[in-house]
Short mmCIF file of C-alpha atoms in Angstrom, two decimals:
data_model
loop_
_atom_site.label_atom_id
_atom_site.label_comp_id
_atom_site.label_asym_id
_atom_site.label_seq_id
_atom_site.Cartn_x
_atom_site.Cartn_y
_atom_site.Cartn_z
CA UNK A 1 45.67 55.12 -75.49
CA UNK A 2 42.16 53.79 -75.95
CA UNK A 3 40.03 53.02 -72.92
CA UNK A 4 36.96 50.88 -73.47
CA UNK A 5 34.04 50.59 -71.11
CA UNK A 6 32.92 47.54 -69.20
CA UNK A 7 30.66 46.17 -72.02
CA UNK A 8 33.57 45.75 -74.43
CA UNK A 9 35.79 44.22 -71.76
CA UNK A 10 32.99 41.80 -70.91
CA UNK A 11 32.75 40.65 -74.52
CA UNK A 12 36.49 40.04 -74.59
CA UNK A 13 36.34 38.02 -71.40
CA UNK A 14 33.43 35.89 -72.61
CA UNK A 15 35.22 35.17 -75.87
CA UNK A 16 38.46 34.09 -74.18
CA UNK A 17 36.61 31.87 -71.71
CA UNK A 18 34.60 30.32 -74.56
CA UNK A 19 37.78 29.41 -76.41
CA UNK A 20 39.17 27.67 -73.33
CA UNK A 21 35.87 25.83 -72.79
CA UNK A 22 35.96 24.52 -76.36
CA UNK A 23 39.34 23.04 -75.54
CA UNK A 24 37.91 21.43 -72.41
CA UNK A 25 34.87 20.00 -74.24
CA UNK A 26 36.90 18.59 -77.14
CA UNK A 27 39.57 17.13 -74.87
CA UNK A 28 37.69 13.82 -74.81
CA UNK A 29 37.79 13.64 -78.62
CA UNK A 30 41.58 13.83 -78.65
CA UNK A 31 42.41 10.23 -77.82
CA UNK A 32 45.10 9.51 -80.43
CA UNK A 33 48.04 11.41 -81.86
CA UNK A 34 46.26 11.56 -85.24
CA UNK A 35 43.26 13.18 -83.53
CA UNK A 36 45.60 15.72 -81.94
CA UNK A 37 47.37 16.61 -85.19
CA UNK A 38 44.90 16.29 -88.09
CA UNK A 39 41.55 15.62 -86.42
CA UNK A 40 41.36 12.10 -87.85
CA UNK A 41 40.97 13.56 -91.38
CA UNK A 42 37.29 14.29 -90.80
CA UNK A 43 36.85 18.00 -91.64
CA UNK A 44 33.86 18.98 -93.76
CA UNK A 45 34.13 21.51 -96.58
CA UNK A 46 32.82 24.57 -94.63
CA UNK A 47 35.01 23.88 -91.61
CA UNK A 48 38.08 23.19 -93.74
CA UNK A 49 37.51 26.38 -95.76
CA UNK A 50 37.02 28.60 -92.71
CA UNK A 51 39.85 26.92 -90.82
CA UNK A 52 42.28 27.35 -93.73
CA UNK A 53 41.29 30.99 -94.16
CA UNK A 54 41.41 31.83 -90.47
CA UNK A 55 44.75 30.04 -90.07
CA UNK A 56 46.11 31.98 -93.01
CA UNK A 57 45.27 35.60 -92.29
CA UNK A 58 46.51 36.24 -88.73
CA UNK A 59 46.50 39.66 -87.07
CA UNK A 60 48.05 40.94 -90.28
CA UNK A 61 44.52 41.05 -91.74
CA UNK A 62 43.27 43.75 -89.37
CA UNK A 63 46.57 45.33 -88.33
CA UNK A 64 49.23 44.98 -91.04
CA UNK A 65 47.19 45.28 -94.25
CA UNK A 66 44.94 48.20 -93.18
CA UNK A 67 48.04 49.90 -91.78
CA UNK A 68 49.91 49.49 -95.08
CA UNK A 69 46.96 50.89 -97.08
CA UNK A 70 46.60 53.71 -94.55
CA UNK A 71 50.28 54.67 -94.99
CA UNK A 72 50.84 54.23 -98.71
CA UNK A 73 47.42 54.04 -100.33
CA UNK A 74 45.53 51.55 -102.44
CA UNK A 75 48.75 50.42 -104.14
CA UNK A 76 49.48 48.32 -101.05
CA UNK A 77 46.37 46.28 -101.85
CA UNK A 78 48.29 44.50 -104.60
CA UNK A 79 49.27 42.19 -101.73
CA UNK A 80 45.60 41.23 -101.49
CA UNK A 81 45.42 40.52 -105.23
CA UNK A 82 48.42 38.21 -104.99
CA UNK A 83 46.93 36.42 -101.98
CA UNK A 84 43.58 35.87 -103.69
CA UNK A 85 45.28 34.33 -106.72
CA UNK A 86 47.51 32.22 -104.49
CA UNK A 87 44.55 31.00 -102.44
CA UNK A 88 42.68 29.84 -105.53
CA UNK A 89 45.69 28.06 -107.02
CA UNK A 90 46.48 26.39 -103.70
CA UNK A 91 42.96 24.95 -103.42
CA UNK A 92 42.86 24.07 -107.12
CA UNK A 93 46.28 22.51 -107.65
CA UNK A 94 47.65 21.43 -104.29
CA UNK A 95 44.71 20.46 -102.07
CA UNK A 96 43.32 17.40 -103.94
CA UNK A 97 46.63 15.66 -104.52
CA UNK A 98 48.09 16.52 -101.11
CA UNK A 99 44.98 15.14 -99.37
CA UNK A 100 45.31 11.89 -101.31
CA UNK A 101 49.08 11.52 -101.27
CA UNK A 102 49.55 12.16 -97.55
CA UNK A 103 47.10 9.38 -96.75
CA UNK A 104 48.84 7.02 -99.14
CA UNK A 105 52.28 8.07 -97.87
CA UNK A 106 52.04 6.16 -94.62
CA UNK A 107 49.12 8.30 -93.42
CA UNK A 108 51.52 11.23 -92.97
CA UNK A 109 50.45 13.93 -90.52
CA UNK A 110 53.29 16.39 -91.16
CA UNK A 111 54.78 17.86 -94.30
CA UNK A 112 58.16 16.46 -93.27
CA UNK A 113 56.93 12.86 -92.97
CA UNK A 114 55.09 13.17 -96.29
CA UNK A 115 58.22 14.37 -98.09
CA UNK A 116 60.34 11.61 -96.58
CA UNK A 117 57.87 8.93 -97.67
CA UNK A 118 57.19 10.53 -101.04
CA UNK A 119 60.90 10.63 -101.95
CA UNK A 120 61.81 7.43 -100.08
CA UNK A 121 64.66 9.14 -98.27
CA UNK A 122 66.25 6.51 -96.05
CA UNK A 123 68.88 8.96 -94.79
CA UNK A 124 66.17 10.98 -92.98
CA UNK A 125 68.05 14.14 -93.94
CA UNK A 126 65.04 15.44 -95.86
CA UNK A 127 62.77 14.93 -92.89
CA UNK A 128 65.18 16.62 -90.51
CA UNK A 129 65.75 19.57 -92.85
CA UNK A 130 62.05 20.19 -93.40
CA UNK A 131 61.31 19.85 -89.69
CA UNK A 132 64.05 22.37 -88.81
CA UNK A 133 62.70 24.85 -91.36
CA UNK A 134 59.18 24.36 -89.99
CA UNK A 135 60.08 24.90 -86.35
CA UNK A 136 62.46 27.84 -86.93
CA UNK A 137 60.20 29.88 -89.20
CA UNK A 138 57.05 29.04 -87.25
CA UNK A 139 58.61 30.14 -83.98
CA UNK A 140 59.31 33.52 -85.57
CA UNK A 141 55.81 33.56 -87.05
CA UNK A 142 54.22 32.77 -83.68
CA UNK A 143 56.23 35.62 -82.17
CA UNK A 144 54.64 38.04 -84.66
CA UNK A 145 51.21 36.83 -83.58
CA UNK A 146 52.04 37.31 -79.92
CA UNK A 147 53.26 40.84 -80.66
CA UNK A 148 49.97 41.57 -82.41
CA UNK A 149 48.06 40.20 -79.42
CA UNK A 150 50.13 42.27 -77.01
CA UNK A 151 49.54 45.38 -79.12
CA UNK A 152 45.80 44.74 -79.06
CA UNK A 153 45.71 44.37 -75.28
CA UNK A 154 47.87 47.47 -74.89
CA UNK A 155 45.61 49.61 -77.07
CA UNK A 156 42.35 48.39 -75.56
CA UNK A 157 43.11 47.83 -71.89
CA UNK A 158 46.24 49.92 -71.41
CA UNK A 159 48.18 46.81 -70.38
CA UNK A 160 51.91 46.80 -70.98
CA UNK A 161 53.27 44.58 -73.77
CA UNK A 162 54.52 41.87 -71.42
CA UNK A 163 51.15 41.51 -69.68
CA UNK A 164 49.28 41.40 -72.97
CA UNK A 165 51.67 38.80 -74.38
CA UNK A 166 51.31 36.66 -71.27
CA UNK A 167 47.50 36.63 -71.18
CA UNK A 168 47.27 36.01 -74.89
CA UNK A 169 49.82 33.19 -74.91
CA UNK A 170 48.33 31.40 -71.89
CA UNK A 171 44.81 31.27 -73.35
CA UNK A 172 46.03 29.91 -76.70
CA UNK A 173 48.30 27.30 -75.14
CA UNK A 174 45.57 26.02 -72.81
CA UNK A 175 42.92 25.26 -75.43
CA UNK A 176 45.50 23.99 -77.94
CA UNK A 177 47.00 21.40 -75.60
CA UNK A 178 43.54 20.33 -74.41
CA UNK A 179 41.65 19.92 -77.66
CA UNK A 180 44.33 19.78 -80.34
CA UNK A 181 43.23 19.94 -83.96
CA UNK A 182 39.54 19.42 -83.21
CA UNK A 183 39.44 22.38 -80.82
CA UNK A 184 41.30 24.51 -83.34
CA UNK A 185 38.92 23.61 -86.16
CA UNK A 186 35.83 24.52 -84.13
CA UNK A 187 37.33 27.76 -82.85
CA UNK A 188 38.47 28.63 -86.37
CA UNK A 189 34.93 28.25 -87.69
CA UNK A 190 33.71 30.69 -85.06
CA UNK A 191 36.66 33.02 -85.50
CA UNK A 192 36.48 32.93 -89.30
CA UNK A 193 32.83 33.97 -89.12
CA UNK A 194 33.67 36.84 -86.76
CA UNK A 195 36.48 37.98 -89.06
CA UNK A 196 34.13 37.98 -92.05
CA UNK A 197 31.50 40.00 -90.19
CA UNK A 198 34.06 42.55 -88.99
CA UNK A 199 35.62 42.92 -92.45
CA UNK A 200 32.17 43.72 -93.86
CA UNK A 201 30.65 45.69 -90.98
CA UNK A 202 33.38 48.22 -90.13
CA UNK A 203 33.97 49.57 -93.66
CA UNK A 204 30.19 49.60 -94.22
CA UNK A 205 29.70 51.69 -91.07
CA UNK A 206 32.50 54.04 -92.10
CA UNK A 207 31.05 54.44 -95.60
CA UNK A 208 27.60 55.11 -94.16
CA UNK A 209 29.01 57.84 -91.91
CA UNK A 210 30.97 59.38 -94.78
CA UNK A 211 28.02 59.28 -97.17
CA UNK A 212 29.15 56.59 -99.60
CA UNK A 213 32.03 55.77 -101.89
CA UNK A 214 31.95 59.19 -103.53
CA UNK A 215 32.61 60.93 -100.24
CA UNK A 216 35.34 58.43 -99.41
CA UNK A 217 36.99 59.13 -102.75
CA UNK A 218 36.84 62.89 -102.26
CA UNK A 219 38.22 62.72 -98.71
CA UNK A 220 41.13 60.44 -99.59
CA UNK A 221 42.14 62.27 -102.79
CA UNK A 222 41.90 65.53 -100.87
CA UNK A 223 44.60 64.20 -98.56
CA UNK A 224 46.83 62.97 -101.42
CA UNK A 225 45.78 61.84 -104.92
CA UNK A 226 48.47 59.15 -104.82
CA UNK A 227 46.50 57.31 -102.13
CA UNK A 228 43.93 56.12 -104.70
CA UNK A 229 46.36 55.50 -107.54
CA UNK A 230 47.01 51.72 -107.80
CA UNK A 231 50.24 52.44 -109.64
CA UNK A 232 51.58 54.90 -107.07
CA UNK A 233 52.85 54.82 -103.51
CA UNK A 234 52.12 57.71 -101.18
CA UNK A 235 54.63 58.70 -98.52
CA UNK A 236 53.64 58.92 -94.85
CA UNK A 237 56.07 60.70 -92.53
CA UNK A 238 55.77 63.09 -89.60
CA UNK A 239 52.04 62.32 -89.42
CA UNK A 240 51.39 63.62 -92.93
CA UNK A 241 51.00 62.23 -96.46
CA UNK A 242 52.91 63.44 -99.50
CA UNK A 243 52.67 62.49 -103.16
CA UNK A 244 55.42 59.89 -103.01
CA UNK A 245 56.16 58.31 -106.37
CA UNK A 246 55.26 55.52 -108.80
CA UNK A 247 54.96 52.06 -107.34
CA UNK A 248 57.30 50.59 -109.93
CA UNK A 249 57.64 47.11 -111.38
CA UNK A 250 59.80 45.75 -108.55
CA UNK A 251 57.35 46.85 -105.87
CA UNK A 252 54.41 45.49 -107.86
CA UNK A 253 56.10 42.12 -108.30
CA UNK A 254 57.04 42.04 -104.61
CA UNK A 255 53.45 42.67 -103.54
CA UNK A 256 51.94 40.12 -105.92
CA UNK A 257 54.61 37.59 -104.94
CA UNK A 258 52.97 37.14 -101.55
CA UNK A 259 50.63 34.73 -103.33
CA UNK A 260 53.55 32.40 -104.07
CA UNK A 261 53.90 31.72 -100.37
CA UNK A 262 50.69 29.71 -100.12
CA UNK A 263 52.16 26.56 -101.62
CA UNK A 264 54.60 26.20 -98.73
CA UNK A 265 52.64 27.14 -95.61
CA UNK A 266 52.41 24.02 -93.38
CA UNK A 267 49.57 25.41 -91.23
CA UNK A 268 47.41 25.87 -94.35
CA UNK A 269 48.49 22.64 -96.02
CA UNK A 270 47.54 20.72 -92.87
CA UNK A 271 43.91 21.72 -93.54
CA UNK A 272 44.13 20.09 -96.95
CA UNK A 273 45.45 16.93 -95.31
CA UNK A 274 42.55 16.93 -92.86
CA UNK A 275 39.53 17.35 -95.14
CA UNK A 276 37.47 14.16 -95.11
CA UNK A 277 37.43 13.55 -98.89
CA UNK A 278 38.68 15.06 -102.14
CA UNK A 279 35.02 15.25 -103.15
CA UNK A 280 34.61 18.01 -100.56
CA UNK A 281 37.39 20.13 -102.03
CA UNK A 282 35.48 21.94 -104.85
CA UNK A 283 32.93 23.23 -102.34
CA UNK A 284 35.65 24.12 -99.85
CA UNK A 285 37.54 25.96 -102.58
CA UNK A 286 34.49 28.06 -103.47
CA UNK A 287 33.86 28.94 -99.83
CA UNK A 288 37.51 29.54 -99.02
CA UNK A 289 38.30 31.78 -101.97
CA UNK A 290 35.07 33.76 -101.51
CA UNK A 291 35.91 34.30 -97.85
CA UNK A 292 39.41 35.54 -98.72
CA UNK A 293 38.10 37.96 -101.36
CA UNK A 294 35.61 39.51 -98.93
CA UNK A 295 37.94 39.89 -95.93
CA UNK A 296 40.87 41.27 -97.94
CA UNK A 297 38.64 43.77 -99.71
CA UNK A 298 37.18 44.85 -96.38
CA UNK A 299 40.60 45.19 -94.74
CA UNK A 300 41.83 47.37 -97.61
CA UNK A 301 38.75 49.60 -97.34
CA UNK A 302 39.39 49.97 -93.61
CA UNK A 303 42.79 51.51 -94.34
CA UNK A 304 41.24 54.04 -96.74
CA UNK A 305 38.37 54.76 -94.35
CA UNK A 306 40.86 55.57 -91.61
CA UNK A 307 42.37 58.30 -93.79
CA UNK A 308 38.94 59.81 -94.43
CA UNK A 309 37.32 59.44 -91.01
CA UNK A 310 40.00 59.98 -88.37
CA UNK A 311 40.68 63.60 -87.47
CA UNK A 312 44.37 63.22 -86.71
CA UNK A 313 46.98 61.01 -88.44
CA UNK A 314 47.95 57.99 -86.37
CA UNK A 315 51.33 57.57 -84.75
CA UNK A 316 51.01 53.83 -85.36
CA UNK A 317 49.14 53.12 -88.62
CA UNK A 318 48.64 49.47 -87.63
CA UNK A 319 46.04 50.61 -85.08
CA UNK A 320 43.68 52.06 -87.70
CA UNK A 321 41.14 49.22 -87.27
CA UNK A 322 41.15 49.67 -83.51
CA UNK A 323 40.74 53.46 -83.75
CA UNK A 324 37.85 53.24 -86.20
CA UNK A 325 36.08 50.61 -84.09
CA UNK A 326 36.19 52.69 -80.94
CA UNK A 327 35.22 55.97 -82.62
CA UNK A 328 32.39 54.86 -84.91
CA UNK A 329 30.28 52.50 -82.80
CA UNK A 330 29.12 51.99 -79.21
CA UNK A 331 31.22 49.92 -76.80
CA UNK A 332 29.19 46.73 -77.28
CA UNK A 333 29.64 46.75 -81.06
CA UNK A 334 33.25 47.87 -80.67
CA UNK A 335 33.89 44.91 -78.41
CA UNK A 336 32.57 42.49 -81.03
CA UNK A 337 34.64 44.11 -83.78
CA UNK A 338 37.80 44.04 -81.68
CA UNK A 339 37.20 40.41 -80.78
CA UNK A 340 37.49 39.77 -84.52
CA UNK A 341 41.05 41.12 -84.38
CA UNK A 342 41.78 38.81 -81.48
CA UNK A 343 40.20 35.94 -83.44
CA UNK A 344 42.39 36.66 -86.47
CA UNK A 345 45.53 36.60 -84.36
CA UNK A 346 44.59 33.53 -82.34
CA UNK A 347 43.50 31.44 -85.30
CA UNK A 348 46.94 31.67 -86.87
CA UNK A 349 49.05 31.41 -83.72
CA UNK A 350 47.29 28.27 -82.49
CA UNK A 351 47.66 26.59 -85.90
CA UNK A 352 51.35 27.39 -86.02
CA UNK A 353 51.88 26.16 -82.49
CA UNK A 354 50.16 22.88 -83.29
CA UNK A 355 52.09 22.31 -86.53
CA UNK A 356 55.40 23.11 -84.79
CA UNK A 357 54.57 20.78 -81.91
CA UNK A 358 53.54 18.06 -84.34
CA UNK A 359 56.81 18.43 -86.21
CA UNK A 360 58.87 18.25 -83.03
CA UNK A 361 56.95 15.15 -81.92
CA UNK A 362 56.66 13.28 -85.22
CA UNK A 363 59.83 14.39 -86.99
CA UNK A 364 62.28 14.48 -84.10
CA UNK A 365 60.97 12.49 -81.13
CA UNK A 366 59.39 9.56 -82.97
CA UNK A 367 61.68 9.62 -86.01
CA UNK A 368 64.99 9.76 -84.12
CA UNK A 369 64.42 9.00 -80.44
CA UNK A 370 61.53 6.57 -80.01
CA UNK A 371 60.23 4.97 -83.20
CA UNK A 372 57.89 2.69 -81.23
CA UNK A 373 56.35 5.44 -79.14
CA UNK A 374 52.78 4.81 -78.03
CA UNK A 375 49.92 7.19 -78.71
CA UNK A 376 49.93 8.15 -75.04
CA UNK A 377 53.57 9.21 -75.08
CA UNK A 378 53.17 11.00 -78.43
CA UNK A 379 50.22 12.98 -77.08
CA UNK A 380 52.24 13.96 -74.02
CA UNK A 381 55.27 15.02 -76.06
CA UNK A 382 53.03 16.89 -78.48
CA UNK A 383 51.42 18.90 -75.70
CA UNK A 384 54.76 19.64 -74.06
CA UNK A 385 56.06 20.78 -77.44
CA UNK A 386 53.22 23.30 -77.72
CA UNK A 387 54.37 24.84 -74.44
CA UNK A 388 58.04 24.81 -75.48
CA UNK A 389 57.47 26.56 -78.82
CA UNK A 390 55.19 29.10 -77.16
CA UNK A 391 57.86 29.95 -74.58
CA UNK A 392 60.57 30.51 -77.19
CA UNK A 393 58.22 32.63 -79.31
CA UNK A 394 57.26 34.59 -76.19
CA UNK A 395 60.90 35.50 -75.55
CA UNK A 396 61.34 36.60 -79.18
CA UNK A 397 58.12 38.64 -79.03
CA UNK A 398 59.35 40.64 -76.05
CA UNK A 399 61.88 42.31 -78.35
CA UNK A 400 58.99 43.80 -80.36
CA UNK A 401 58.88 44.60 -84.08
CA UNK A 402 56.41 45.52 -86.81
CA UNK A 403 53.82 42.81 -87.42
CA UNK A 404 53.91 43.14 -91.21
CA UNK A 405 57.71 42.93 -91.37
CA UNK A 406 57.92 39.77 -89.26
CA UNK A 407 55.07 38.09 -91.13
CA UNK A 408 56.66 38.98 -94.49
CA UNK A 409 59.93 37.32 -93.47
CA UNK A 410 58.38 34.11 -92.14
CA UNK A 411 55.92 33.90 -95.06
CA UNK A 412 58.80 34.17 -97.55
CA UNK A 413 60.80 31.55 -95.68
CA UNK A 414 58.06 28.94 -95.92
CA UNK A 415 57.06 29.89 -99.44
CA UNK A 416 60.59 29.56 -100.79
CA UNK A 417 61.67 26.52 -98.77
CA UNK A 418 58.56 24.37 -99.19
CA UNK A 419 56.47 25.82 -102.03
CA UNK A 420 58.45 24.61 -105.08
CA UNK A 421 59.22 21.25 -103.44
CA UNK A 422 55.58 20.58 -102.52
CA UNK A 423 54.24 21.48 -105.96
CA UNK A 424 56.90 19.44 -107.78
CA UNK A 425 56.34 16.47 -105.46
CA UNK A 426 52.69 16.40 -106.51
CA UNK A 427 53.17 16.80 -110.25
CA UNK A 428 56.61 15.33 -111.06
CA UNK A 429 56.62 11.59 -110.27
CA UNK A 430 60.33 11.06 -111.05
CA UNK A 431 61.68 13.90 -108.93
CA UNK A 432 64.47 12.64 -106.65
CA UNK A 433 65.11 13.20 -102.97
CA UNK A 434 68.23 15.17 -103.89
CA UNK A 435 66.05 17.65 -105.76
CA UNK A 436 63.79 18.09 -102.74
CA UNK A 437 66.75 18.65 -100.42
CA UNK A 438 68.43 21.10 -102.79
CA UNK A 439 65.24 23.06 -103.34
CA UNK A 440 64.47 23.32 -99.65
CA UNK A 441 67.96 24.38 -98.57
CA UNK A 442 68.38 26.82 -101.45
CA UNK A 443 65.01 28.47 -100.82
CA UNK A 444 65.56 28.86 -97.09
CA UNK A 445 69.13 30.17 -97.44
CA UNK A 446 68.15 32.65 -100.14
CA UNK A 447 65.51 34.16 -97.89
CA UNK A 448 67.92 34.22 -94.93
CA UNK A 449 70.72 35.89 -96.89
CA UNK A 450 68.92 38.01 -99.48
CA UNK A 451 69.32 41.27 -97.55
CA UNK A 452 73.08 40.68 -97.65
CA UNK A 453 73.21 39.36 -101.22
CA UNK A 454 71.11 42.05 -102.92
CA UNK A 455 73.46 45.00 -102.15
CA UNK A 456 76.40 43.01 -103.57
CA UNK A 457 74.74 42.92 -107.00
CA UNK A 458 75.71 46.53 -107.66
CA UNK A 459 73.76 47.92 -110.62
CA UNK A 460 71.64 44.75 -110.60
CA UNK A 461 70.41 45.39 -107.06
CA UNK A 462 66.62 45.14 -107.07
CA UNK A 463 65.25 45.53 -103.55
CA UNK A 464 62.67 42.88 -104.48
CA UNK A 465 60.82 40.92 -101.78
CA UNK A 466 62.97 37.93 -100.82
CA UNK A 467 60.13 35.56 -101.72
CA UNK A 468 60.82 36.14 -105.44
CA UNK A 469 64.53 35.17 -105.57
CA UNK A 470 63.88 32.48 -102.98
CA UNK A 471 61.21 30.72 -105.04
CA UNK A 472 63.17 31.11 -108.29
CA UNK A 473 66.39 29.75 -106.77
CA UNK A 474 64.61 26.88 -105.03
CA UNK A 475 62.76 25.88 -108.19
CA UNK A 476 65.95 25.92 -110.26
CA UNK A 477 67.84 23.86 -107.67
CA UNK A 478 65.01 21.34 -107.35
CA UNK A 479 64.75 20.91 -111.12
CA UNK A 480 68.49 20.49 -111.67
CA UNK A 481 69.22 18.18 -108.74
CA UNK A 482 65.89 16.39 -109.11
CA UNK A 483 66.80 15.48 -112.68
CA UNK A 484 70.49 14.66 -112.50
CA UNK A 485 71.26 13.62 -108.91
CA UNK A 486 69.99 10.45 -107.28
CA UNK A 487 67.45 7.86 -108.37
CA UNK A 488 63.73 8.45 -108.86
CA UNK A 489 61.43 6.89 -106.23
CA UNK A 490 60.62 3.22 -106.73
CA UNK A 491 56.94 4.08 -106.51
CA UNK A 492 55.26 6.33 -109.03
CA UNK A 493 52.80 8.90 -107.77
CA UNK A 494 50.02 9.99 -110.06
CA UNK A 495 46.65 11.40 -109.19
CA UNK A 496 43.54 13.23 -110.31
CA UNK A 497 40.90 15.07 -108.36
CA UNK A 498 39.08 11.97 -107.17
CA UNK A 499 41.60 9.16 -107.42
CA UNK A 500 45.31 8.65 -106.96
CA UNK A 501 47.67 5.76 -107.20
CA UNK A 502 51.00 5.18 -105.56
CA UNK A 503 52.30 1.94 -106.98
CA UNK A 504 55.63 0.12 -106.89
CA UNK A 505 57.63 0.54 -110.10
CA UNK A 506 59.45 -2.49 -111.43
CA UNK A 507 63.10 -2.40 -110.42
CA UNK A 508 65.94 -4.86 -110.31
CA UNK A 509 67.81 -3.15 -107.53
CA UNK A 510 67.37 -3.00 -103.80
CA UNK A 511 67.09 0.22 -101.92
CA UNK A 512 64.26 2.62 -102.38
CA UNK A 513 60.63 1.59 -102.54
CA UNK A 514 59.30 -1.74 -101.46
CA UNK A 515 62.75 -3.13 -100.62
CA UNK A 516 63.34 -0.36 -98.10
CA UNK A 517 59.86 0.40 -96.88
CA UNK A 518 58.00 -2.86 -97.32
CA UNK A 519 54.93 -3.26 -99.47
CA UNK A 520 52.57 -0.45 -98.49
CA UNK A 521 48.88 -1.14 -98.05
CA UNK A 522 47.05 0.86 -100.67
CA UNK A 523 43.72 -0.77 -100.07
CA UNK A 524 40.51 1.15 -99.70
CA UNK A 525 40.71 3.39 -96.62
CA UNK A 526 37.92 3.60 -94.09
CA UNK A 527 37.21 7.11 -95.34
CA UNK A 528 38.94 9.63 -97.56
CA UNK A 529 39.50 9.94 -101.31
CA UNK A 530 37.64 6.79 -102.30
CA UNK A 531 34.97 6.44 -99.63
CA UNK A 532 33.91 9.95 -98.73
CA UNK A 533 32.77 10.94 -95.27
CA UNK A 534 33.44 9.02 -92.06
CA UNK A 535 30.53 7.98 -89.88
CA UNK A 536 30.92 10.87 -87.41
CA UNK A 537 27.86 13.11 -87.19
CA UNK A 538 29.23 15.82 -84.89
CA UNK A 539 27.88 19.23 -85.88
CA UNK A 540 31.24 20.63 -86.96
CA UNK A 541 31.77 17.64 -89.27
CA UNK A 542 28.27 17.31 -90.72
#
């Protein structure tokens, strides 16, 4: 158990109060449902980049990844390589078109509503399916964040898991329901900066104490040479490391496959929808990818530094960041570093809560119960949905579990269910709604059932991360059904970095397209792909 002095506790308290105050201050900016969900599509490049990165990484950045490297060595950092590649491709391929298409597709504020409009699905099955996948997997994902928050409070303050979960959940829910997307974007900018500083500062301090990279290398290889072999996996058991064995092709593919998940993460994709113009995306991409490279490199070094610096092996490897922070620096600095862990956890949990609440409000309440709902009622339902999702996730979190394992499952679920469908929807104009439905269902079910399916394969059993078969199966299903089942949308969707068109295609039949949806207004928007920045001059949007 770690006991911190009053200075560190004070820093924690100030940070939590500041987050709530941001929610209070931005409450007046949240006057419409669009403000609550996507901030009116007014995010600048730096804020969008930091918000996307902070939403992405979660407590996994400072708990799960350093813990994995601490246990098995640098081979675990192949996860980081996959994530860096996935981040770049997501910004490069998905962000520009998704920003444009969601505005053209009825100004969609959720992935579900975009897919329904994009594929002109009058049955609403596609919308319901995608909303169910979003809420189910995000509730599990939020639970992993609450567990990480409870673990942090337990290690620092000695609070039991339930108390830590409660404090953590209450703070997040309060500022999320008050300020919505605007509050989250501002807090993410602050939290993303803290995460960057911590990912640089702590390994730098550890290296300085050790005497540089040479000393780190000697200390780690002295424990087990496999720890610094990128093609090997050390074994950690009974508080000791052994040589282990080769990482193997399956393990390597599984680690790199984490990058595939980016294309289907609604809480990251919502940042692409919210950036003020596609002209801001190249700058945001540079900032976002650079941020990811730095923080993932730092987190991996923290795991190695823990092996070299700490006198005794840890009972819980996921606390290596916490242990190093409290042993290497004074309580004031330790408090700042540990706030970065809290920031990493909060920035993901609040995003997932908001996306889940938006889906419940937009894709269930308005789509099926009250299609003429006013902004006032939508805001109320959205805020109540935040509380509801948080309560369910809280109950799940009380059962405990390893942060990395839970994140891996939820990440694979989104990546397989949404990733192939989103990418194909942006680059394959004639893909049908049947293809989207088949891809989504196949991807989600494969992830759900892979642990049961894999052992049945006998000699073909792989043990591969469920993301891989999930994405492959979903892509195959989407391609087959999208080609041979159903009719292509009546509108064609084509776009480049700066411009996109969604135009009615000549047809002699009734049904999809303008006959079903009316003639959409594709005139010049007030801001966005063709006009650039909105008139707002608030500091977080300037």
